[in-house]
């Protein structure tokens, strides 16, 4: 049985005061979330503060991005070992905003994935098609290509030790969610593709849905056979909404 994971991607939002209030709000209702693992991914600079607030809470901590190098002359970048050093368990790699706004390739994403694992982090690998790609009917090819870049570099076994997030780009921050059937179709494709290489890996890997998941649609999405949680942007900034999504995963 795969434990659902509900992870908040705060993106470039917050202040010392607001992240403190957000964590306190989540903690106040955490006992109502009985099944899902909850995680938050704050902006880098707030991670130490959040790590302190989370101590002993059972909420997991992650980062939103990472560099592929261990150290050195990479002005402005953050190394994987720095993230484990400050208490992160997860790191998002290959988010579509990194791919589209900052031009990060499948290969670079795969190298980040590898570096993250080497440092002991669990990568949350984001894959997903643009609206144009969906309309052209190439969703599966795009998702397969994004997965293959990682499998080619790290092997199928590594996929069993990560989390995948299917995030259709057209649904991110747009209020437009994939229907449960549309999402399930791609999740099943991903699991099926992995199963051709290793059925144990396919069975155990958690595949999250991301893209305007909110308290109104979470239960229907999480009820689908191959949807094992969510990567939540906007709704993760409101404690009650984030908790509602967590509760939608209660068994
Ligand atoms: P959203 O973002 O929930 O605001 O659509 C999801 C994501 O980008 O991870």
CSV table of C-alpha atoms and ligand atoms in Angstrom, one decimal:
chain,number,residue,atom,x,y,z
A,1,UNK,CA,0.0,0.0,0.0
A,2,UNK,CA,1.4,3.4,-1.0
A,3,UNK,CA,1.1,6.0,1.7
A,4,UNK,CA,-0.3,9.2,0.1
A,5,UNK,CA,2.1,12.2,0.1
A,6,UNK,CA,0.7,15.7,0.1
A,7,UNK,CA,3.5,18.2,-0.5
A,8,UNK,CA,3.2,22.0,-0.5
A,9,UNK,CA,5.3,23.8,-3.1
A,10,UNK,CA,5.3,27.4,-1.7
A,11,UNK,CA,7.2,28.7,-4.8
A,12,UNK,CA,8.5,32.3,-4.3
A,13,UNK,CA,6.1,33.3,-1.7
A,14,UNK,CA,6.2,34.2,2.0
A,15,UNK,CA,8.0,36.2,4.6
A,16,UNK,CA,9.4,35.2,8.0
A,17,UNK,CA,6.1,36.1,9.6
A,18,UNK,CA,3.9,34.4,7.1
A,19,UNK,CA,5.8,31.1,6.9
A,20,UNK,CA,5.7,31.0,10.7
A,21,UNK,CA,1.9,31.5,10.7
A,22,UNK,CA,1.5,29.0,7.9
A,23,UNK,CA,3.4,26.3,9.8
A,24,UNK,CA,1.5,27.0,13.0
A,25,UNK,CA,-1.8,26.8,11.2
A,26,UNK,CA,-0.9,23.5,9.6
A,27,UNK,CA,0.3,22.1,12.9
A,28,UNK,CA,-2.9,23.1,14.7
A,29,UNK,CA,-5.0,20.8,12.4
A,30,UNK,CA,-2.5,18.1,11.7
A,31,UNK,CA,-4.1,15.5,14.0
A,32,UNK,CA,-7.1,15.5,11.6
A,33,UNK,CA,-4.9,14.1,8.8
A,34,UNK,CA,-4.7,10.4,9.6
A,35,UNK,CA,-3.2,8.8,6.5
A,36,UNK,CA,-1.2,11.1,4.3
A,37,UNK,CA,2.3,12.1,4.8
A,38,UNK,CA,2.5,15.9,4.8
A,39,UNK,CA,5.5,17.9,3.5
A,40,UNK,CA,6.3,21.5,2.8
A,41,UNK,CA,8.9,23.0,0.4
A,42,UNK,CA,9.6,26.6,1.4
A,43,UNK,CA,11.9,29.0,-0.5
A,44,UNK,CA,15.5,28.2,0.4
A,45,UNK,CA,16.0,31.2,2.8
A,46,UNK,CA,13.1,30.1,5.0
A,47,UNK,CA,14.1,26.4,5.2
A,48,UNK,CA,16.1,26.8,8.5
A,49,UNK,CA,13.3,28.7,10.2
A,50,UNK,CA,10.7,26.1,9.0
A,51,UNK,CA,13.0,23.2,10.0
A,52,UNK,CA,13.0,24.6,13.6
A,53,UNK,CA,9.3,25.0,13.7
A,54,UNK,CA,8.7,21.5,12.3
A,55,UNK,CA,10.9,19.7,14.8
A,56,UNK,CA,9.0,16.7,16.2
A,57,UNK,CA,5.9,17.5,14.1
A,58,UNK,CA,6.0,14.6,11.6
A,59,UNK,CA,5.7,17.0,8.7
A,60,UNK,CA,8.5,16.4,6.2
A,61,UNK,CA,10.7,19.2,4.8
A,62,UNK,CA,11.8,19.7,1.2
A,63,UNK,CA,13.3,22.2,-1.1
A,64,UNK,CA,12.1,23.5,-4.5
A,65,UNK,CA,15.2,23.0,-6.5
A,66,UNK,CA,18.9,22.1,-6.2
A,67,UNK,CA,22.1,22.3,-8.2
A,68,UNK,CA,23.7,19.2,-9.8
A,69,UNK,CA,27.2,20.0,-8.4
A,70,UNK,CA,28.5,19.2,-4.9
A,71,UNK,CA,30.2,22.6,-4.3
A,72,UNK,CA,32.2,25.2,-6.0
A,73,UNK,CA,32.0,28.3,-8.2
A,74,UNK,CA,28.2,28.3,-8.9
A,75,UNK,CA,27.1,31.8,-7.8
A,76,UNK,CA,23.6,31.8,-6.5
A,77,UNK,CA,23.1,28.0,-6.5
A,78,UNK,CA,22.4,25.6,-3.6
A,79,UNK,CA,24.2,22.2,-3.4
A,80,UNK,CA,22.3,19.0,-2.5
A,81,UNK,CA,24.5,18.4,0.6
A,82,UNK,CA,23.5,21.8,1.9
A,83,UNK,CA,19.9,20.7,1.8
A,84,UNK,CA,20.5,17.5,3.8
A,85,UNK,CA,22.6,19.6,6.2
A,86,UNK,CA,19.7,21.8,7.1
A,87,UNK,CA,17.2,18.9,7.5
A,88,UNK,CA,15.6,18.4,4.1
A,89,UNK,CA,14.3,15.0,3.1
A,90,UNK,CA,12.8,15.9,-0.3
A,91,UNK,CA,13.7,18.1,-3.2
A,92,UNK,CA,11.6,19.0,-6.2
A,93,UNK,CA,13.5,18.6,-9.5
A,94,UNK,CA,12.3,19.5,-13.0
A,95,UNK,CA,9.4,21.6,-12.1
A,96,UNK,CA,7.9,23.0,-15.2
A,97,UNK,CA,8.7,26.6,-14.1
A,98,UNK,CA,12.4,25.6,-14.0
A,99,UNK,CA,12.1,23.9,-17.4
A,100,UNK,CA,10.1,26.7,-19.1
A,101,UNK,CA,11.3,30.0,-17.4
A,102,UNK,CA,14.9,29.0,-16.8
A,103,UNK,CA,15.4,26.7,-19.8
A,104,UNK,CA,16.4,23.6,-17.8
A,105,UNK,CA,16.7,20.5,-20.0
A,106,UNK,CA,15.7,16.9,-19.4
A,107,UNK,CA,19.4,16.1,-19.1
A,108,UNK,CA,20.1,18.9,-16.5
A,109,UNK,CA,17.1,17.7,-14.5
A,110,UNK,CA,18.4,14.2,-14.6
A,111,UNK,CA,21.8,15.3,-13.3
A,112,UNK,CA,20.1,17.2,-10.5
A,113,UNK,CA,18.1,14.1,-9.7
A,114,UNK,CA,21.3,12.0,-9.5
A,115,UNK,CA,23.1,14.6,-7.3
A,116,UNK,CA,20.1,14.8,-5.0
A,117,UNK,CA,20.1,11.1,-4.5
A,118,UNK,CA,23.8,10.9,-3.9
A,119,UNK,CA,23.4,13.4,-1.1
A,120,UNK,CA,20.6,11.3,0.5
A,121,UNK,CA,17.6,13.4,-0.7
A,122,UNK,CA,14.5,12.0,-2.1
A,123,UNK,CA,13.8,13.7,-5.5
A,124,UNK,CA,10.3,14.7,-6.4
A,125,UNK,CA,10.6,14.5,-10.2
A,126,UNK,CA,8.1,16.6,-12.1
A,127,UNK,CA,6.9,15.6,-15.5
A,128,UNK,CA,4.1,16.9,-17.7
A,129,UNK,CA,3.0,18.3,-21.0
A,130,UNK,CA,2.1,21.8,-22.2
A,131,UNK,CA,-1.3,22.6,-23.6
A,132,UNK,CA,0.1,22.6,-27.1
A,133,UNK,CA,1.6,19.1,-26.5
A,134,UNK,CA,-1.7,17.8,-25.2
A,135,UNK,CA,-3.6,19.2,-28.1
A,136,UNK,CA,-1.0,17.6,-30.5
A,137,UNK,CA,-1.7,14.3,-28.8
A,138,UNK,CA,1.9,13.8,-27.6
A,139,UNK,CA,1.4,13.8,-23.8
A,140,UNK,CA,2.7,10.3,-23.4
A,141,UNK,CA,5.8,10.9,-25.6
A,142,UNK,CA,6.6,14.0,-23.6
A,143,UNK,CA,6.2,12.3,-20.2
A,144,UNK,CA,8.1,9.2,-21.4
A,145,UNK,CA,11.0,11.4,-22.7
A,146,UNK,CA,11.2,13.2,-19.4
A,147,UNK,CA,11.3,10.0,-17.4
A,148,UNK,CA,13.7,8.3,-19.8
A,149,UNK,CA,16.3,11.0,-19.2
A,150,UNK,CA,16.4,10.0,-15.6
A,151,UNK,CA,16.2,6.3,-16.1
A,152,UNK,CA,19.0,6.4,-18.7
A,153,UNK,CA,21.3,8.2,-16.2
A,154,UNK,CA,20.3,6.6,-12.9
A,155,UNK,CA,18.6,3.3,-13.8
A,156,UNK,CA,15.1,2.1,-13.1
A,157,UNK,CA,16.0,1.2,-9.4
A,158,UNK,CA,16.5,4.9,-8.6
A,159,UNK,CA,12.9,5.6,-9.7
A,160,UNK,CA,11.7,3.2,-6.9
A,161,UNK,CA,13.4,5.5,-4.4
A,162,UNK,CA,11.9,8.8,-5.6
A,163,UNK,CA,8.5,10.4,-6.0
A,164,UNK,CA,7.1,11.3,-9.4
A,165,UNK,CA,4.8,14.3,-9.8
A,166,UNK,CA,2.6,14.4,-12.9
A,167,UNK,CA,1.9,18.1,-13.5
A,168,UNK,CA,0.2,19.1,-16.7
A,169,UNK,CA,1.7,22.5,-17.4
A,170,UNK,CA,-1.7,23.9,-18.5
A,171,UNK,CA,-3.2,23.1,-15.1
A,172,UNK,CA,-0.5,24.8,-12.9
A,173,UNK,CA,-1.7,27.9,-11.3
A,174,UNK,CA,-4.5,28.3,-13.8
A,175,UNK,CA,-7.4,27.0,-11.7
A,176,UNK,CA,-7.9,24.5,-14.6
A,177,UNK,CA,-7.5,21.0,-13.2
A,178,UNK,CA,-7.1,17.8,-15.1
A,179,UNK,CA,-10.2,15.7,-14.5
A,180,UNK,CA,-9.7,12.7,-12.4
A,181,UNK,CA,-10.0,10.5,-15.5
A,182,UNK,CA,-7.5,12.6,-17.5
A,183,UNK,CA,-5.0,12.5,-14.6
A,184,UNK,CA,-5.5,8.8,-14.0
A,185,UNK,CA,-4.9,8.1,-17.6
A,186,UNK,CA,-1.4,9.6,-17.5
A,187,UNK,CA,-0.6,8.2,-14.1
A,188,UNK,CA,-1.5,4.7,-15.3
A,189,UNK,CA,0.6,5.3,-18.4
A,190,UNK,CA,3.6,6.3,-16.2
A,191,UNK,CA,3.1,3.2,-13.9
A,192,UNK,CA,2.7,1.0,-16.9
A,193,UNK,CA,5.8,2.3,-18.5
A,194,UNK,CA,7.8,1.7,-15.3
A,195,UNK,CA,6.3,-1.8,-15.0
A,196,UNK,CA,7.8,-2.8,-18.4
A,197,UNK,CA,11.2,-2.3,-16.7
A,198,UNK,CA,10.5,-3.4,-13.1
A,199,UNK,CA,7.2,-4.3,-11.6
A,200,UNK,CA,8.3,-3.8,-8.0
A,201,UNK,CA,9.4,-0.3,-8.8
A,202,UNK,CA,6.2,0.4,-10.6
A,203,UNK,CA,4.2,-0.9,-7.6
A,204,UNK,CA,5.9,1.1,-5.0
A,205,UNK,CA,6.7,4.5,-6.5
A,206,UNK,CA,4.3,7.2,-5.4
A,207,UNK,CA,2.9,9.3,-8.3
A,208,UNK,CA,1.5,12.7,-7.2
A,209,UNK,CA,-0.8,14.8,-9.2
A,210,UNK,CA,-0.1,18.6,-9.4
A,211,UNK,CA,-1.9,21.4,-11.1
A,212,UNK,CA,-4.6,23.4,-9.3
A,213,UNK,CA,-5.4,20.7,-6.8
A,214,UNK,CA,-7.6,22.2,-4.1
A,215,UNK,CA,-10.1,21.1,-1.4
A,216,UNK,CA,-12.9,20.9,-3.9
A,217,UNK,CA,-11.2,18.4,-6.3
A,218,UNK,CA,-8.7,16.6,-4.1
A,219,UNK,CA,-10.9,13.7,-2.9
A,220,UNK,CA,-11.9,12.7,-6.5
A,221,UNK,CA,-8.3,12.9,-7.7
A,222,UNK,CA,-6.9,11.0,-4.7
A,223,UNK,CA,-9.6,8.3,-5.2
A,224,UNK,CA,-8.0,7.3,-8.5
A,225,UNK,CA,-6.1,4.0,-8.5
A,226,UNK,CA,-2.7,5.5,-9.5
A,227,UNK,CA,-2.8,8.9,-7.9
A,228,UNK,CA,-0.9,8.7,-4.6
A,229,UNK,CA,-1.0,12.3,-3.4
A,230,UNK,CA,-0.5,15.8,-4.6
A,231,UNK,CA,2.0,18.5,-5.2
A,232,UNK,CA,0.2,21.6,-4.2
A,233,UNK,CA,1.1,25.2,-5.1
A,234,UNK,CA,-1.5,27.9,-4.4
A,235,UNK,CA,-3.7,25.9,-2.0
A,236,UNK,CA,-0.6,25.0,0.1
A,237,UNK,CA,-0.3,28.7,1.2
A,238,UNK,CA,-3.6,28.5,3.1
A,239,UNK,CA,-3.4,26.2,6.2
A,240,UNK,CA,-7.0,25.1,6.0
A,241,UNK,CA,-6.9,24.3,2.3
A,242,UNK,CA,-3.7,22.4,2.7
A,243,UNK,CA,-5.1,20.4,5.6
A,244,UNK,CA,-8.4,19.8,3.7
A,245,UNK,CA,-6.3,18.2,0.9
A,246,UNK,CA,-4.4,16.2,3.4
A,247,UNK,CA,-7.7,15.0,5.0
A,248,UNK,CA,-9.0,14.0,1.5
A,249,UNK,CA,-6.4,11.3,1.7
A,250,UNK,CA,-7.7,9.9,4.9
A,251,UNK,CA,-8.3,6.1,4.5
B,1,LIG,P1,-0.7,25.0,-8.3
B,1,LIG,O1,0.8,24.6,-8.5
B,1,LIG,O2,-1.3,24.0,-7.3
B,1,LIG,O3,-0.7,26.4,-7.9
B,1,LIG,O4,-1.4,24.8,-9.7
B,1,LIG,C1,1.2,23.2,-8.5
B,1,LIG,C2,2.7,23.2,-8.7
B,1,LIG,O5,3.2,24.0,-9.5
B,1,LIG,O6,3.4,22.3,-8.1
